[in-house]
Every structure is written in structure tokens, then in C-alpha cells.
Coordinates of C-alpha atoms and ligand atoms in Angstrom, one line a residue:
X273 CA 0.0 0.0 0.0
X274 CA 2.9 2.5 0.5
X275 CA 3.8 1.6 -2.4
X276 CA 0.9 3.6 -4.3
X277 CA 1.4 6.9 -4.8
X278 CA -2.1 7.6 -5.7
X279 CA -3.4 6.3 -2.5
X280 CA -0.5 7.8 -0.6
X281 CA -1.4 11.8 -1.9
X282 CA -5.1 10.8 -1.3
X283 CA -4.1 9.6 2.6
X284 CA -2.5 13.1 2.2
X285 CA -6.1 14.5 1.7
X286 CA -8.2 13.2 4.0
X287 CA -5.5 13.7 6.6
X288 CA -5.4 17.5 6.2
X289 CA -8.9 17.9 5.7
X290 CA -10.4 15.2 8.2
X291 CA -7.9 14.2 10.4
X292 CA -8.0 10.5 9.9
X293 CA -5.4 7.9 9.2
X294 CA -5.8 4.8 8.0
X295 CA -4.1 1.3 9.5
X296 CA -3.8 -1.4 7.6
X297 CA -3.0 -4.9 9.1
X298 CA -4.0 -4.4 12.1
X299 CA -4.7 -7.5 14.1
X300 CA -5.1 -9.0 17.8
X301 CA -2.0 -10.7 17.1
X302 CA 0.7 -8.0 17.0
X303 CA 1.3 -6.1 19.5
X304 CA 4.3 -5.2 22.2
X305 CA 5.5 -2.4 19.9
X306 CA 4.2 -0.2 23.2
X307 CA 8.0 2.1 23.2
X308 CA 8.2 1.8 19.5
X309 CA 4.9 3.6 19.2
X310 CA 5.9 6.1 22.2
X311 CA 8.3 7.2 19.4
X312 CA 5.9 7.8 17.1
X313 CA 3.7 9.3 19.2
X314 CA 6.6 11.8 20.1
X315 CA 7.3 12.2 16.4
X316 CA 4.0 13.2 15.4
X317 CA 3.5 15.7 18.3
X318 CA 6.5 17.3 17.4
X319 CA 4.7 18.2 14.1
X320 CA 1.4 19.1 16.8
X321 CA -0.7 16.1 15.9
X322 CA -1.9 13.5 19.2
X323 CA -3.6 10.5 18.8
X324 CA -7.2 9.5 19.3
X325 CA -7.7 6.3 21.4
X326 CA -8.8 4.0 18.4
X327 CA -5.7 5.1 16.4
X328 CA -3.5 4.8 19.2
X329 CA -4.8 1.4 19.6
X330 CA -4.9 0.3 16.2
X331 CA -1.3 1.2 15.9
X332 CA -0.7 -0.5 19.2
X333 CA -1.5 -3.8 17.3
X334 CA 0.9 -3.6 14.9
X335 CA 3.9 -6.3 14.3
X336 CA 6.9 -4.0 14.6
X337 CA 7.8 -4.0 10.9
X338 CA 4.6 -2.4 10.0
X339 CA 4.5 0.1 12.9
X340 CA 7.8 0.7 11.2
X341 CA 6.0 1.6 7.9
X342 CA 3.4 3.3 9.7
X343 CA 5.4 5.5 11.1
X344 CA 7.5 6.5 8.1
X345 CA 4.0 7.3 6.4
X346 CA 2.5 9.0 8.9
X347 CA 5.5 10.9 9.6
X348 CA 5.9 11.7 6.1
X349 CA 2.2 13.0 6.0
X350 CA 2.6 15.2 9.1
X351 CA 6.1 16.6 7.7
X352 CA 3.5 17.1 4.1
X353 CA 1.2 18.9 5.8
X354 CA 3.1 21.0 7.8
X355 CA 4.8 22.4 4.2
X356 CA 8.3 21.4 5.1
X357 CA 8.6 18.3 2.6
X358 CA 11.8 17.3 4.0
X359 CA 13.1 14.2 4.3
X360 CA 12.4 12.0 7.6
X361 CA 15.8 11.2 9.3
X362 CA 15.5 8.8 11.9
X363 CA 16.4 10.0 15.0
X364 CA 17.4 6.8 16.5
X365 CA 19.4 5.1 13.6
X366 CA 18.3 1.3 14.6
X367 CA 14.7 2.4 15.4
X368 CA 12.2 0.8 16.0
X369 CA 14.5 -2.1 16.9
X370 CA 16.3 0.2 19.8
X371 CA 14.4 2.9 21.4
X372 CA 16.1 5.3 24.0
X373 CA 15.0 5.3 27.3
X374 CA 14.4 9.2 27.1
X375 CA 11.2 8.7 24.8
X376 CA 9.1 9.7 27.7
X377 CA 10.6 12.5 29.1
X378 CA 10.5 13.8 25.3
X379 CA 7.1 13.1 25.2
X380 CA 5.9 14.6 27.9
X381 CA 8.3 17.8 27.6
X382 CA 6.4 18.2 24.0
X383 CA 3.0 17.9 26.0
X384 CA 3.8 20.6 28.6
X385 CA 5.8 22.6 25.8
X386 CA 2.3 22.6 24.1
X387 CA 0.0 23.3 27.0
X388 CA 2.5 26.1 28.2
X389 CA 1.8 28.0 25.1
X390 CA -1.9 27.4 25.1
X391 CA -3.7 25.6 27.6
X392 CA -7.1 25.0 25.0
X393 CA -6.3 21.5 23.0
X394 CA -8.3 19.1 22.0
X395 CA -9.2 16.2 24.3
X396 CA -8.2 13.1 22.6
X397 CA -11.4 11.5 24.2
X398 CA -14.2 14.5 23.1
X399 CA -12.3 16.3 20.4
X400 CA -13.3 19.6 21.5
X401 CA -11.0 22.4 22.4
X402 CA -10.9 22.8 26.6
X403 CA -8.4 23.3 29.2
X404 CA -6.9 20.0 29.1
X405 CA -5.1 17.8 31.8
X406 CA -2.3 15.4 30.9
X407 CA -3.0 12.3 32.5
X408 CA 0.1 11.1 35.0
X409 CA 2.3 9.3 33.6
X410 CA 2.2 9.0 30.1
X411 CA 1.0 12.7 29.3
X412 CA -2.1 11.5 27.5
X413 CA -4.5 14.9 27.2
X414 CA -8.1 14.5 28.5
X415 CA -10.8 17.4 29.4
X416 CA -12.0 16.9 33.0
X417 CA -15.7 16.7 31.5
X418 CA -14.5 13.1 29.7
X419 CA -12.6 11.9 32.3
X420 CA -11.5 12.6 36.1
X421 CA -9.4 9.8 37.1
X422 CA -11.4 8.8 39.6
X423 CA -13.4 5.8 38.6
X424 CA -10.6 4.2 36.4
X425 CA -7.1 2.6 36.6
X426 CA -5.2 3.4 33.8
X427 CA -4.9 5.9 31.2
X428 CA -8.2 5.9 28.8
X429 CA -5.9 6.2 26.2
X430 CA -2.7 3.8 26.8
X431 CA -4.5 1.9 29.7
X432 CA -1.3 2.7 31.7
X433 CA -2.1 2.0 35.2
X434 CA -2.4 5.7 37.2
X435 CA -2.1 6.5 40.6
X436 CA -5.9 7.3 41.4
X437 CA -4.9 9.9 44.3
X438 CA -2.7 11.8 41.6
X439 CA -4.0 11.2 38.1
X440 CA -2.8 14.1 36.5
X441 CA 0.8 15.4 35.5
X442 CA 1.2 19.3 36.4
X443 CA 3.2 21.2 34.1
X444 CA 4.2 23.5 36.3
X445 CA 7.1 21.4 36.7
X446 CA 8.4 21.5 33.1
X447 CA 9.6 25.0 33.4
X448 CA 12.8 25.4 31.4
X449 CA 11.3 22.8 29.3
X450 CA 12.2 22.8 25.3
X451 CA 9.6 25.4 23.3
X452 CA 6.7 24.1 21.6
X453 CA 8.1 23.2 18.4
X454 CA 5.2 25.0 16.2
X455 CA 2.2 27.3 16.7
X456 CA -1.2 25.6 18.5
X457 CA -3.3 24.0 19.0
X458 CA -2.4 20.1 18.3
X459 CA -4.7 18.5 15.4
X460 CA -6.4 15.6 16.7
X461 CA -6.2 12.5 14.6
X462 CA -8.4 9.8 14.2
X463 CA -8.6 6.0 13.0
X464 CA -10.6 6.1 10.0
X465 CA -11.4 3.3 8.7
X466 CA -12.8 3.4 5.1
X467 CA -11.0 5.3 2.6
X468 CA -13.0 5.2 -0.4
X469 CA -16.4 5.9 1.9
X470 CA -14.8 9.0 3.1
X471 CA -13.1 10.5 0.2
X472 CA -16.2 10.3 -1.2
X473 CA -18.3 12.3 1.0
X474 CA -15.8 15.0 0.4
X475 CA -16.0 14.7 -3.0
X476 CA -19.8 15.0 -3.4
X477 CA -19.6 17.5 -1.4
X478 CA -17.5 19.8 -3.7
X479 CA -18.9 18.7 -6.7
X480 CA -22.4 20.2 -5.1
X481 CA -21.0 23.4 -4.3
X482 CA -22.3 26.6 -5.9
X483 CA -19.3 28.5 -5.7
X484 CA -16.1 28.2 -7.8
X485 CA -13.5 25.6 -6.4
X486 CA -10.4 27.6 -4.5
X487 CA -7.1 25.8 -6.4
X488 CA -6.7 23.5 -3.1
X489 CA -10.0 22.3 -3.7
X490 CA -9.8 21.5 -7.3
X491 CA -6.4 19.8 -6.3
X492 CA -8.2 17.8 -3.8
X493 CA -10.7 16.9 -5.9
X494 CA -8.8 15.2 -8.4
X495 CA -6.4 13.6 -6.0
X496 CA -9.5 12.1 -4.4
X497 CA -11.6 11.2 -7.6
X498 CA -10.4 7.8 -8.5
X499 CA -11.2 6.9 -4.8
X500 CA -15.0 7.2 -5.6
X501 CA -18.1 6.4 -7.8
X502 CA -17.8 10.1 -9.6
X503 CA -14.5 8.9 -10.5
X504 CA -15.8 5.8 -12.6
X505 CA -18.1 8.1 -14.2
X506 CA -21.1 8.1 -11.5
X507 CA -21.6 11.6 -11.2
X508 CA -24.2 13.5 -8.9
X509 CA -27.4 14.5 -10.9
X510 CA -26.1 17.8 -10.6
X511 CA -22.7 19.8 -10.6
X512 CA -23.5 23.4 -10.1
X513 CA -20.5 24.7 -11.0
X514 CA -19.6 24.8 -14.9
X515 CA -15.9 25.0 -14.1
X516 CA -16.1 22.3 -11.8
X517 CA -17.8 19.5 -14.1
X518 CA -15.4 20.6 -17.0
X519 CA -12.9 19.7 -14.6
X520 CA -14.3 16.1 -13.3
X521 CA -15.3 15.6 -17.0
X522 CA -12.1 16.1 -18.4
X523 CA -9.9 13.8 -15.5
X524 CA -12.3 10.8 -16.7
X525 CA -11.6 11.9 -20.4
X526 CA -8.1 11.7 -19.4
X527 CA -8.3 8.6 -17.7
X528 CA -11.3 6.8 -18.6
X529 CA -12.2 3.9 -16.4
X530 CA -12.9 0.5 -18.2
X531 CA -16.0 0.2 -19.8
X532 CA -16.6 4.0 -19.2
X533 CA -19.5 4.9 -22.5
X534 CA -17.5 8.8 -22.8
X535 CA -19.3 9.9 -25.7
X536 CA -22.9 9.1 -23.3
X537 CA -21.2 10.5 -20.4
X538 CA -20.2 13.8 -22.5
X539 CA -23.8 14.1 -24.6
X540 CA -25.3 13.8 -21.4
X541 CA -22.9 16.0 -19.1
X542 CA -22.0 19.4 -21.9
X543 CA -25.1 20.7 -22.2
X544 CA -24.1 24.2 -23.8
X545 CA -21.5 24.7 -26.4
X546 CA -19.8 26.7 -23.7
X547 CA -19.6 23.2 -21.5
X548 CA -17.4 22.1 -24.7
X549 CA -15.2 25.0 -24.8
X550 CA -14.7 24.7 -21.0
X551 CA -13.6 20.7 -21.0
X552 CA -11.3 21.4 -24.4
X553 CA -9.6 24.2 -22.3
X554 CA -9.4 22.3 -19.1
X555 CA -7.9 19.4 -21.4
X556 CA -5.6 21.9 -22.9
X557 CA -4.4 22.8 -19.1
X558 CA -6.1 26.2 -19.5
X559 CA -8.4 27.9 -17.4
X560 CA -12.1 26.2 -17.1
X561 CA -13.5 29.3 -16.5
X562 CA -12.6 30.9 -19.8
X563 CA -11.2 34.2 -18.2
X564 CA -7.3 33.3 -19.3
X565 CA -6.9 32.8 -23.1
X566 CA -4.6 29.9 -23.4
X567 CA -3.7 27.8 -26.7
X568 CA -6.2 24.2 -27.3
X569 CA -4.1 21.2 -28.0
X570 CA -6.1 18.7 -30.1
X571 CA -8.0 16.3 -29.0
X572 CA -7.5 12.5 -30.0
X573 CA -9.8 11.9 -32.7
X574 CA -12.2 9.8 -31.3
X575 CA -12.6 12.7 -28.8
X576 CA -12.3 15.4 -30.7
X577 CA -15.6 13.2 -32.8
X578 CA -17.5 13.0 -29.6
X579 CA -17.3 17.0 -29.2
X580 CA -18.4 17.6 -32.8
X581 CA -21.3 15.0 -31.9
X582 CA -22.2 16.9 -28.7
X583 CA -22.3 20.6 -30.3
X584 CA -24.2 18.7 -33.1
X585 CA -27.0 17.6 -31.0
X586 CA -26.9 20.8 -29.0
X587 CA -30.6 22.9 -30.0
X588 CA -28.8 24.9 -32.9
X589 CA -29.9 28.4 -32.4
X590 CA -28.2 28.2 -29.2
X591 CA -25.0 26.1 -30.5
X592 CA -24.8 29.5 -32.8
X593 CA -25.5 31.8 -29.8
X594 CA -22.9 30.4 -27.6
X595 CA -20.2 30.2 -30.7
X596 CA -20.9 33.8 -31.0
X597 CA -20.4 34.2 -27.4
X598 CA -16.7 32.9 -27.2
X599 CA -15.7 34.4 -30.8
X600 CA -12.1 33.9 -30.2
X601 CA -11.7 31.0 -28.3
X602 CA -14.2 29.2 -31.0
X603 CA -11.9 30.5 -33.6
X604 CA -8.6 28.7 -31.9
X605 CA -10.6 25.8 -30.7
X606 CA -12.4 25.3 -34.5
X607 CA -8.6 24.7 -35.3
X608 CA -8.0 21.7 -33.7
X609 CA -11.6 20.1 -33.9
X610 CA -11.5 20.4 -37.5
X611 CA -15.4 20.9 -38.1
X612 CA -15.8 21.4 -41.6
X613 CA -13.9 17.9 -42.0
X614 CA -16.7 15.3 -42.6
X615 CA -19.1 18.3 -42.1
X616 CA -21.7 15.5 -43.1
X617 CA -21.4 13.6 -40.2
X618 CA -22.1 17.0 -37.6
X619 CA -23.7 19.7 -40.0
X620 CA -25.5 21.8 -37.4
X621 CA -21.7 22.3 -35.6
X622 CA -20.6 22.6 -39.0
X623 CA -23.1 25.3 -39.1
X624 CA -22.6 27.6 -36.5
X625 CA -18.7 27.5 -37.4
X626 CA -19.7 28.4 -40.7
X627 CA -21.5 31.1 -38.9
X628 CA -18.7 32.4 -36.7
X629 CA -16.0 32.1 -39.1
X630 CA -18.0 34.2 -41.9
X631 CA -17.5 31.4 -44.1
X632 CA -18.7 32.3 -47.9
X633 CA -20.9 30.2 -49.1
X634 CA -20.9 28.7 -52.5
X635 CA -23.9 26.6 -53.7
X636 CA -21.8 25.1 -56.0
X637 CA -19.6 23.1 -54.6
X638 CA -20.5 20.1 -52.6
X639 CA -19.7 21.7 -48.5
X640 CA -21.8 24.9 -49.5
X641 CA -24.7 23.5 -50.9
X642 CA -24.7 20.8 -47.7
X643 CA -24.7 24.5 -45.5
X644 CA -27.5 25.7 -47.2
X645 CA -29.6 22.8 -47.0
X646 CA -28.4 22.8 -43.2
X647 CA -29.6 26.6 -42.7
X648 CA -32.3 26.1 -44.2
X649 CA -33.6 22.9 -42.2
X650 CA -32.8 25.6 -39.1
X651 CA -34.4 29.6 -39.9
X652 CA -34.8 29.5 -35.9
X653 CA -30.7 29.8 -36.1
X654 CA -29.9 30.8 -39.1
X655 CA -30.6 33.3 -42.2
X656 CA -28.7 33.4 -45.6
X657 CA -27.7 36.6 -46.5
X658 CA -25.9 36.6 -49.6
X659 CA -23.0 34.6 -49.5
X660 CA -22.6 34.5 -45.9
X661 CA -24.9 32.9 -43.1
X662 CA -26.0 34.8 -40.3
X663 CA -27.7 34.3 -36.6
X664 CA -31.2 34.5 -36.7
X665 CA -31.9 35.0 -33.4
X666 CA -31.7 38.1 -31.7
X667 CA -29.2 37.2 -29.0
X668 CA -27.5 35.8 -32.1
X669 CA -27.3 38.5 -33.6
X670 CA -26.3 40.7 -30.6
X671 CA -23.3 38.6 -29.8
X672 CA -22.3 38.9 -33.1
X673 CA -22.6 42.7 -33.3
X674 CA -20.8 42.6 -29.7
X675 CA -17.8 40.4 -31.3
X676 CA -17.3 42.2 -34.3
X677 CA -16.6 45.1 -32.5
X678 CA -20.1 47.2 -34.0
X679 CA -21.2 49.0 -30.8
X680 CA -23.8 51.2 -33.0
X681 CA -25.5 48.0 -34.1
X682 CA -25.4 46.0 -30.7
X683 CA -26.7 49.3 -29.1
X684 CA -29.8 49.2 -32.1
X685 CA -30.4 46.3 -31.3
X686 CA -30.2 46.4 -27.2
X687 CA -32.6 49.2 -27.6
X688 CA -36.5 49.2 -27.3
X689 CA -38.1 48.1 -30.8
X690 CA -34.3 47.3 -31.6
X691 CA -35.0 43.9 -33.1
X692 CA -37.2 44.8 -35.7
X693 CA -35.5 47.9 -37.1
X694 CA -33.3 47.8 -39.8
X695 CA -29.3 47.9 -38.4
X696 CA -26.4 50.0 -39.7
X697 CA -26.9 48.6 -43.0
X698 CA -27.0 45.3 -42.0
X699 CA -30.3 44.1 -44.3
X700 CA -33.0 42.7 -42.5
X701 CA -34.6 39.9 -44.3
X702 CA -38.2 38.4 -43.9
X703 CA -38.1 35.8 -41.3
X704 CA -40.1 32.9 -41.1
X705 CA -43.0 33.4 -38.3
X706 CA -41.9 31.3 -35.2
X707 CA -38.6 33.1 -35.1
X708 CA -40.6 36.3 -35.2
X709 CA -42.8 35.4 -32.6
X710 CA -39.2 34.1 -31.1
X711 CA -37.6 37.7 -30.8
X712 CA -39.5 39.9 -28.4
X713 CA -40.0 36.9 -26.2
X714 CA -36.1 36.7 -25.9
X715 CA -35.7 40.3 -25.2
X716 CA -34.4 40.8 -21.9
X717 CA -36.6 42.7 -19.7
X718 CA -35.6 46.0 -18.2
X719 CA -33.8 45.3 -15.6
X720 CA -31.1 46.7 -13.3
X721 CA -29.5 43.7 -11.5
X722 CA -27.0 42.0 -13.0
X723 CA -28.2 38.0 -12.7
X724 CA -28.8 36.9 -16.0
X725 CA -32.1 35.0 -17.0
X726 CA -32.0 34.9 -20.3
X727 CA -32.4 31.5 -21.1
X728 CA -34.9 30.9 -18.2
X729 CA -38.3 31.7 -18.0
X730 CA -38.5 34.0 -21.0
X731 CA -37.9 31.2 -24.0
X732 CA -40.2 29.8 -25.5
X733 CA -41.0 26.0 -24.7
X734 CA -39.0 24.4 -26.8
X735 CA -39.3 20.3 -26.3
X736 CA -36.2 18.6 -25.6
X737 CA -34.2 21.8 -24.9
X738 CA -31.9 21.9 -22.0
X739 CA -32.2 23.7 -19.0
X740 CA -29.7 26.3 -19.2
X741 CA -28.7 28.8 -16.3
X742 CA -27.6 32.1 -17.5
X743 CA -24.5 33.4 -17.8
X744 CA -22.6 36.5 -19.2
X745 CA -24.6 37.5 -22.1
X746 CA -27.3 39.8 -20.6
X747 CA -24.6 41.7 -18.3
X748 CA -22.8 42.0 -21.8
X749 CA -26.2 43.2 -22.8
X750 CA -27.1 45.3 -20.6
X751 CA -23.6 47.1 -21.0
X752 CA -24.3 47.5 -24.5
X753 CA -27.4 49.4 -23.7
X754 CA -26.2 51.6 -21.5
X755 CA -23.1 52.5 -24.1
X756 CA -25.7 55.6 -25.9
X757 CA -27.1 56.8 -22.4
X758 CA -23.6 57.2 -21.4
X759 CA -22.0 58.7 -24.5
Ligands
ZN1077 ZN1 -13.2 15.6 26.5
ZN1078 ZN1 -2.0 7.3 28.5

């Protein structure tokens, strides 16, 4: 198991986040390690971690070659955590085979070093922060609500017999004692006992978050993934957070479990052309949120199929919408997806590149005549207007004003009435009904806030379209219209 540096960074993980460890091997058999684990116990307070009972005894049980493991690894962890990556040198060269007879006095120095600074740690018993009371002799730290000493023994946590008159060390007597070696409080930590069960939880629970993932998070996430059933492909209902499924999407793209169906997974998951842009920047190492410009690397082509596929079977009037949306990241991504290749087998992406790219059309050869029999299967998306196909829509439309940089006819058309005047020159031509009825429900109402709604609510019911949350267009909208007010 050390062996797997996978599991070893996901240990990592759960350590920092939840505190657990996890023992394997531990049996009834093993056992008498008690000075050998002293040691460790002193190691990892010097890095301000104690043990819960359970982990204490679950080590306890340990053959001496794998508390010898154990320790490296948890060590190793602690030293992880606390930033310093350096390498653990044994203090004791033969360890755990010889262990000096000053392992107590170091552990209990540590304890009153600690409680010195700050008498508030954690109870290994309770796990809350009190005024804690190390118990006499071994230094174990117990709240006085837990445990007074009176009705037991030995230590509750080492079962070390106490002296029931005096059950509690007083640190009072450590003065001159070394410093504590780091800031408090001590980080309790506990047995866990199921890896996958736990990595999990935390999993789901940042894949249902509605905020964007801090890096730490994202980097937990995927360190976690492979641990749990989003990481064979069994992904929550919903993931909030666009950036967030790009990135889950594209770590199973990456490294697709057997039997994973990815071009199901993907038609079901990207459910906007944006979603598409997102996972092709995310598998380009690039920025899922689409804020950073960065260079796409091609997909394989089986994958770089599936995307065509998706955006195919996208509604089309928004596949051309969102293309407009992204101008110049469609521009550099259209590069390495290749879409007017086999154009037959994906014409609606086809489409909406042809749209973006100002592609002129030519009836005569075989790829322009297969556009215009796709733009006119689709007058909801699309117009021809000479040799060039246009949006149809008006949000279309707006985005493409917006991305070619005409602020006169994105302000026209932002404006009251805007959608049916005619544009800077731009030539209006008849539209087939449902797309007029289509516009002035797609206007954006009035409105001051910011929170986009312009897929929800005011669209049409259109069968089999996706639910789409809003996102930047209308505040890209709404700055538009406030451009002639301003000037
Ligand atoms: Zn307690
Ligand atoms: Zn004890």
C-alpha cells in the first residue's frame, strides 16, 4: 500500500482535511511495539498532531515491521502537511528495533511545551477544544468533563495503570522545558477506517458546491476522484459549478475507467457549447472558467468526434448563440476540432462554425450547398444573406454585433423596438413566423441587477431543450445598452 502513490497523496487528503489515518494490518496478534509507538507518538507531536484512542490502539496492534511503515507514512504525512517536505531522518538510527529510554521524558516535555503555550487542546477523548489535563504518567490529554481519574485505573488512552490519588501530571514542573516546536493547537487525529467511503463524502460535497473551487479544492478533488463512484463516471445528478464539471469531466476523459461509455457521459454532461469550450480548455491545461486565453491542444480523434457529436445535437440556435459568445476562443478551438472535416457527419456544428468564421458560401460546390440545405432545415438559427450565413436570433445576432466590435448596431439592437429595425446597414430579411414570434420573447426585460435570465423563463417552450442557467450575455447586454445613455 505505501507503495501507491495515488493512494499515498489521497491519505494526504483526507489527513489535512479530516484528520483520519488509515491502518492497515491491524490485528489481535501483534502487539508489544508499546515504546516503539511512544516514538511515534513523540514524532508526530513534534509536528502538533496526538492521537485518538482508536488510532492509538490500532497502531498498538501492529507487528513491529509495519509500525515501522506506519510510522514513516505517517510521519511523512505530518512533515507534508506542515509544508516542510523534507526528508524523515530517523532520530534513533536502529529504530524501531532500539528505542532510548528518554522517549518519555521527550514526550511529555512536547505535552507541557504545548499546554504552556496554550492551555485549550483538544481532548483526545471528546475532540473539543478545553483546558486539558495530561494524564500522569504517560501525558495522555483528557478534558476533566471526559474523564477525572477517579473511577478508572489506567490511562483511557494507553490503559497505563495511574495513581488514582494523583492522576494528572502538572506542568508547572516543566519550566525550562524545550519550546513548543510550532504554533497551536495540536490537530487531533483519528482511525478512520474506510478510505474510499470517506473521500467520497468529500467529493460530493465539492462537486455540489455553488461557488467556484479555491485551487486547493480543485487539487483535492482530483487527487480524491479515483477513490469514488464520480470517478468511474457516476456523477451526482447535478454539478453546479460549470468550471467544476469541465474539470471532473475532463480527469475521466483523461483517464477513462474500463467500460466508461464517454461519448454518453459527455452528450449527457455538456449541455451548452460553452460546457465544450470549458472541457477542451481544461484538457488543454487552461483555465475552465474561460477568463485566461490559453492555446487548445487537439484532442484524440475519437474525442475530438465526440465533441463535434455533442455541439451537433446541441438545440442549434443556441450552439450558434454560444459560438458567438466565445468568438475567439471558437476560432482557436475550430482549429483543432477540424469541423468542416466530414461536415456530413455533424452539419449543425458545422453550421454555427460556418456562422462564426463568416464562411462564404458557394452553392456550387458540394460543402456549401450541404450548409445551405443545413440553414435552411434551421431559420430558428440561421438566415442566408448573400453569401454568408448569419444568426437568426436576436441574441444571435447581438453577440455577433458585440464580437465584431459594431457597438452602433449592438446598441440598435439592445434598444426598445431594436429587433425589428433595420441595423447599420445590415439588411433585414423576412423571417419565417416562429422566429418572429421568437424575438420579443427573448428580449431581456428591463432590468437593473446583474443575474442573467435569459435562457430561463422568457424562452419559449421548446421540447427537448436543456435547462440552461444564465451566464454573461445579458450583463454583456445590458452594458451594451447603456453604451448611448452614457456617451
Ligand atoms: Zn473531552
Ligand atoms: Zn496514556
Amino acid at each position: 500500500m505505501e507503495g501507491n502513490p495515488l493512494l499515498l497523496a489521497a491519505e494526504s487528503v483526507l489527513l489535512r482535511r479530516i484528520q483520519t489515518v488509515y491502518v492497515d494490518g491491524a490485528s489481535a496478534s501483534g502487539g508489544g511495539t508499546g515504546p516503539a509507538l511512544r516514538r511515534l507518538e513523540a514524532e508526530l507531536l513534534g509536528r502538533g498532531h496526538v492521537l485518538s484512542p482508536a488510532l492509538h490502539a490500532a497502531l498498538g496492534t501492529l507487528v513491529p515491521e509495519e509500525l515501522a511503515a506506519a510510522h514513516t507514512r505517517l510521519v511523512g504525512l505530518a512533515d507534508e502537511l506542515l509544508g516542510s517536505h523534507r526528508t524523515h531522518v530517523p532520530l534513533f538510527r536502529r529504530f524501531p528495533h532500539t528505542v532510548p529510554r528518554d522517549t518519555e521524558a521527550l514526550y511529555v516535555d512536547r505535552v507541557f511545551a504545548f499546554l504552556l503555550q496554550q492551555p485549550d487542546q483538544p481532548c483526545v477523548l471528546c475532540g473539543e477544544a478545553r483546558t486539558v489535563f495530561p494524564v500522569s504518567p504517560c501525558a495522555h490529554l483528557v478534558c476533566r468533563l471526559c474523564w477525572d481519574g477517579s473511577d478508572y485505573e489506567g490511562c483511557p488512552v494507553c490503559h497505563r495503570r495511574i495513581d488514582a490519588d494523583d492522576p494528572f501530571l502538572r506542568p508547572v514542573r516543566a519550566i525550562g522545558a524545550a519550546k513548543a516546536p510550532l504554533a497551536g493547537p495540536l490537530r487531533l487525529l483519528r482511525l478512520g477506517t474506510d478510505r474510499a467511503a470517506d473521500a467520497t463524502v468529500l467529493v460530493d460535497s465539492l462537486l455540489a458546491r455553488r461557488t467556484p473551487l479555491s485551487p486547493q479544492d480543485r487539487d483535492d478533488l482530483l487527487t480524491l476522484l479515483p477513490l469514488t463512484p464520480a470517478g468511474r463516471g457516476l456523477l451526482p445528478e447535478e454539478i453546479p459549478v460549470r468550471e467544476t464539471k469541465a474539470m471532473v469531466l475532463a480527469a475521466l476523459v483523461r483517464a477513462a475507467p474500463d467500460g466508461l461509455p464517454v461519448r454518453k457521459l459527455l452528450a449527457e454532461r455538456l449541455t451548452t457549447a460553452t460546457d465544450v469550450l470549458r472541457l477542451l480548455a481544461v484538457l488543454s491545461g487552461g483555465d475552465a472558467g474561460l477568463v485566461t486565453p490559453s492555446p487548445f491542444t487537439g484532442p484524440r480523434r475519437p474525442l475530438r468526434r465526440d465533441l463535434l457529436a455533442v455541439l451537433d445535437g446541441l438545440p442549434t440556435p443556441y450552439l450558434v448563440e454560444d459560438v458567438l459568445r466565445h468568438p475567439t476562443a471558437w476560432k482557436r478551438a475550430a482549429e483543432v476540432l477540424h469541423p468542416f472535416e466530414r461536415h456530413a457527419r455533424h452539419p449543425r456544428a458545422a453550421l454555427a462554425f460556418a456562422v462564426l468564421r463568416g464562411t462564404r458560401v458557394d452553392p456550387g460546390i458540394a460543402f456549401g450547398a450541404a450548409l445551405l440545405e443545413t440553414a435552411a432545415a434551421h431559420p430558428d438559427a440561421v438566415r442566408v444573406d448573400g453569401a454568408r450565413i448569419r444568426p437568426a436570433t436576436w441574441a444571435g445576432r447581438l453577440e455577433q454585433a458585440v464580437a465584431e466590435g459594431d457597438a452602433g448596431r449592438a446598441a440598435a439592437l439592445a434598444a426598445p423596438g431594436g429587433s425589428s429595425c433595420h441595423l447599420s446597414g445590415h439588411q433585414e430579411l423576412p423571417r419565417p413566423g416562429p422566429v418572429r414570434r421568437r424575438v420579443p420573447l427573448r428580449r431581456p426585460p428591463a432590468r437593473r441587477s446583474g443575474a442573467p435570465q435569459r435562457h430561463s423563463g422568457t424562452d419559449p417552450p421548446r421540447p427537448g431543450a436543456p435547462v440552461r442557467p444564465g451566464h454573461g450575455g445579458l450583463r454583456r447586454a445590458d452594458r451594451a445598452r447603456a453604451t448611448p445613455a452614457a456617451g
